[in-house]
């Protein structure tokens, strides 16, 4: 099966990455679980708006943008390797500002994600897959509407809510179970 996998908030620990660097740079004390809503990061910081947050994320890391310097969730890469070894196609589908695209490709290579296909797009639903794993609320809704034939999985995060018809997964083990269960289902003729 083709598995459409989001990066930030799913494979890459975006929030831990920016919070750790923000705390270091500005002598702040934001807790790692501070993010509770989508696209409101500036409200947790001194930045006046998201444009100012993104300007900081782009230029204040010395060796690339914030996107070049993120850790993975501990179980993400092993799960992707297991899925690839089982014969599934790992299709990375991520949304990034133009300035972060090269850093994203470098990050994928550095972390050795088992993929031959990467899409950097705001229109994730245009990339056909059998199963999608996503955390962005607006992307989940759009993919579910545009791809009714696909299984859409919401990686449960504080910034997203359940969506009827979208499967909830709390962990990479949950996602592995979903994919393995689908792979065992007999093909429709």
Tab-separated table of C-alpha atoms in Angstrom:
chain	number	residue	atom	x	y	z
A	1	UNK	CA	0.000	0.000	0.000
A	2	UNK	CA	0.983	3.618	-0.476
A	3	UNK	CA	1.278	5.297	2.919
A	4	UNK	CA	1.112	9.111	2.925
A	5	UNK	CA	3.112	10.214	5.956
A	6	UNK	CA	3.261	13.747	7.313
A	7	UNK	CA	6.511	14.918	8.935
A	8	UNK	CA	6.080	17.653	11.557
A	9	UNK	CA	4.132	16.456	14.573
A	10	UNK	CA	4.185	12.895	13.218
A	11	UNK	CA	7.791	11.899	12.419
A	12	UNK	CA	9.639	15.082	13.431
A	13	UNK	CA	9.097	16.477	16.907
A	14	UNK	CA	8.537	20.054	15.761
A	15	UNK	CA	7.235	21.428	19.056
A	16	UNK	CA	10.030	20.012	21.208
A	17	UNK	CA	12.498	21.389	18.667
A	18	UNK	CA	11.272	24.950	18.626
A	19	UNK	CA	10.466	25.091	22.355
A	20	UNK	CA	13.913	23.847	23.350
A	21	UNK	CA	15.626	26.410	21.127
A	22	UNK	CA	13.287	29.208	22.171
A	23	UNK	CA	13.915	28.483	25.853
A	24	UNK	CA	17.685	28.470	25.283
A	25	UNK	CA	17.789	31.600	23.153
A	26	UNK	CA	15.403	33.735	25.198
A	27	UNK	CA	15.997	32.300	28.698
A	28	UNK	CA	12.353	31.232	28.723
A	29	UNK	CA	10.739	28.328	30.529
A	30	UNK	CA	8.033	27.054	28.178
A	31	UNK	CA	7.041	23.480	29.039
A	32	UNK	CA	7.365	20.882	26.272
A	33	UNK	CA	3.594	20.343	26.288
A	34	UNK	CA	2.751	24.048	25.921
A	35	UNK	CA	1.259	23.757	22.420
A	36	UNK	CA	-2.473	23.125	22.655
A	37	UNK	CA	-3.772	24.711	19.437
A	38	UNK	CA	-2.894	24.815	15.759
A	39	UNK	CA	-1.134	27.889	14.361
A	40	UNK	CA	-1.042	29.854	17.608
A	41	UNK	CA	2.599	29.341	18.539
A	42	UNK	CA	3.340	33.054	18.702
A	43	UNK	CA	0.819	33.366	21.557
A	44	UNK	CA	3.183	31.296	23.726
A	45	UNK	CA	6.137	33.539	22.928
A	46	UNK	CA	7.129	37.163	22.694
A	47	UNK	CA	6.574	37.188	18.917
A	48	UNK	CA	3.719	39.485	17.855
A	49	UNK	CA	2.414	37.110	15.166
A	50	UNK	CA	3.147	33.910	13.247
A	51	UNK	CA	5.106	35.817	10.584
A	52	UNK	CA	7.592	36.899	13.266
A	53	UNK	CA	7.743	33.342	14.622
A	54	UNK	CA	8.512	31.972	11.145
A	55	UNK	CA	11.167	34.631	10.543
A	56	UNK	CA	12.907	33.451	13.717
A	57	UNK	CA	12.486	29.775	12.719
A	58	UNK	CA	14.105	30.525	9.373
A	59	UNK	CA	17.165	32.494	10.362
A	60	UNK	CA	18.335	31.871	13.905
A	61	UNK	CA	19.928	28.440	13.932
A	62	UNK	CA	23.326	28.872	12.262
A	63	UNK	CA	23.316	25.538	10.440
A	64	UNK	CA	19.957	25.740	8.685
A	65	UNK	CA	16.432	26.578	9.667
A	66	UNK	CA	14.503	25.072	12.534
A	67	UNK	CA	13.291	22.357	10.139
A	68	UNK	CA	16.875	21.177	9.617
A	69	UNK	CA	17.417	20.768	13.353
A	70	UNK	CA	14.504	18.670	14.615
A	71	UNK	CA	14.662	15.320	16.376
A	72	UNK	CA	12.434	12.454	15.375
A	73	UNK	CA	9.915	10.874	17.682
A	74	UNK	CA	11.750	7.839	19.080
A	75	UNK	CA	9.461	5.233	17.527
A	76	UNK	CA	8.803	6.919	14.161
A	77	UNK	CA	11.775	5.828	12.058
A	78	UNK	CA	11.744	2.201	13.277
A	79	UNK	CA	8.027	2.023	12.446
A	80	UNK	CA	8.611	3.446	8.962
A	81	UNK	CA	11.439	0.956	8.416
A	82	UNK	CA	9.154	-1.898	9.463
A	83	UNK	CA	6.433	-0.722	7.076
A	84	UNK	CA	8.904	-0.345	4.200
A	85	UNK	CA	10.389	-3.779	4.892
A	86	UNK	CA	6.856	-5.210	4.701
A	87	UNK	CA	6.623	-3.822	1.151
A	88	UNK	CA	4.629	-0.655	1.731
A	89	UNK	CA	5.596	2.527	-0.111
A	90	UNK	CA	6.435	5.347	2.292
A	91	UNK	CA	5.289	8.580	0.657
A	92	UNK	CA	6.334	11.651	2.611
A	93	UNK	CA	3.776	14.448	2.237
A	94	UNK	CA	4.704	17.603	4.089
A	95	UNK	CA	3.938	21.292	4.028
A	96	UNK	CA	6.841	23.704	4.338
A	97	UNK	CA	7.641	27.317	3.574
A	98	UNK	CA	9.812	27.691	0.465
A	99	UNK	CA	12.844	28.534	2.601
A	100	UNK	CA	12.620	25.187	4.416
A	101	UNK	CA	12.438	22.820	1.440
A	102	UNK	CA	16.179	22.131	1.089
A	103	UNK	CA	16.507	21.746	4.875
A	104	UNK	CA	13.639	19.238	4.779
A	105	UNK	CA	15.345	17.096	2.137
A	106	UNK	CA	18.600	17.222	4.121
A	107	UNK	CA	16.690	16.230	7.278
A	108	UNK	CA	15.031	13.280	5.512
A	109	UNK	CA	18.440	12.094	4.273
A	110	UNK	CA	20.117	12.565	7.652
A	111	UNK	CA	17.443	10.535	9.424
A	112	UNK	CA	17.475	7.957	6.628
A	113	UNK	CA	13.723	7.810	6.164
A	114	UNK	CA	12.877	4.806	3.986
A	115	UNK	CA	11.226	6.703	1.146
A	116	UNK	CA	11.710	7.212	-2.569
A	117	UNK	CA	8.906	9.750	-2.843
A	118	UNK	CA	8.614	13.142	-1.168
A	119	UNK	CA	5.983	15.805	-1.807
A	120	UNK	CA	6.288	19.288	-0.351
A	121	UNK	CA	2.846	20.728	-0.953
A	122	UNK	CA	0.026	22.668	0.640
A	123	UNK	CA	-2.414	20.354	-1.197
A	124	UNK	CA	-1.682	17.021	0.408
A	125	UNK	CA	-4.957	15.509	-0.803
A	126	UNK	CA	-3.637	15.686	-4.386
A	127	UNK	CA	-1.088	12.952	-3.646
A	128	UNK	CA	-2.911	9.625	-4.002
A	129	UNK	CA	-2.311	7.142	-1.188
A	130	UNK	CA	-4.147	4.223	0.353
A	131	UNK	CA	-3.539	5.386	3.925
A	132	UNK	CA	-2.627	8.831	5.282
A	133	UNK	CA	-1.137	9.734	8.659
A	134	UNK	CA	-1.558	13.403	9.559
A	135	UNK	CA	-1.908	15.714	12.558
A	136	UNK	CA	-2.934	19.066	11.016
A	137	UNK	CA	-6.674	19.625	11.541
A	138	UNK	CA	-7.275	21.387	8.215
A	139	UNK	CA	-5.298	18.761	6.276
A	140	UNK	CA	-7.172	15.904	7.925
A	141	UNK	CA	-10.513	17.395	6.877
A	142	UNK	CA	-9.353	18.106	3.316
A	143	UNK	CA	-7.779	14.691	2.772
A	144	UNK	CA	-10.850	12.930	4.180
A	145	UNK	CA	-13.175	14.894	1.872
A	146	UNK	CA	-11.011	14.557	-1.246
A	147	UNK	CA	-9.984	10.916	-0.774
A	148	UNK	CA	-13.047	9.011	0.489
A	149	UNK	CA	-11.540	5.745	-0.789
A	150	UNK	CA	-8.493	6.124	1.485
A	151	UNK	CA	-8.036	5.432	5.165
A	152	UNK	CA	-7.156	8.690	6.897
A	153	UNK	CA	-5.529	8.460	10.321
A	154	UNK	CA	-5.389	11.337	12.769
A	155	UNK	CA	-2.281	11.248	14.917
A	156	UNK	CA	-3.925	12.446	18.127
A	157	UNK	CA	-2.409	15.689	19.331
A	158	UNK	CA	-3.784	18.442	21.601
A	159	UNK	CA	-4.288	20.697	18.545
A	160	UNK	CA	-6.619	18.365	16.645
A	161	UNK	CA	-10.054	16.954	17.366
A	162	UNK	CA	-11.776	13.770	16.207
A	163	UNK	CA	-13.315	13.853	12.738
A	164	UNK	CA	-16.107	11.418	11.829
A	165	UNK	CA	-14.765	8.800	9.415
A	166	UNK	CA	-11.113	9.476	10.305
A	167	UNK	CA	-9.317	6.829	12.369
A	168	UNK	CA	-7.577	7.944	15.529
A	169	UNK	CA	-4.104	6.667	16.380
A	170	UNK	CA	-2.287	7.538	19.579
A	171	UNK	CA	1.090	6.065	18.697
A	172	UNK	CA	3.179	4.572	15.944
A	173	UNK	CA	2.241	1.130	17.295
A	174	UNK	CA	-1.425	2.025	16.723
A	175	UNK	CA	-0.630	3.096	13.158
A	176	UNK	CA	1.290	-0.133	12.519
A	177	UNK	CA	-1.769	-2.070	13.708
A	178	UNK	CA	-4.049	-0.138	11.345
A	179	UNK	CA	-1.808	-0.750	8.338
A	180	UNK	CA	-1.165	-4.379	9.189
A	181	UNK	CA	-4.912	-4.950	9.650
A	182	UNK	CA	-5.658	-3.389	6.273
A	183	UNK	CA	-2.926	-5.455	4.612
A	184	UNK	CA	-4.571	-8.611	5.940
A	185	UNK	CA	-7.996	-7.743	4.539
A	186	UNK	CA	-8.881	-9.586	1.339
A	187	UNK	CA	-8.696	-7.444	-1.787
A	188	UNK	CA	-12.031	-6.363	-3.286
A	189	UNK	CA	-12.789	-7.538	-6.816
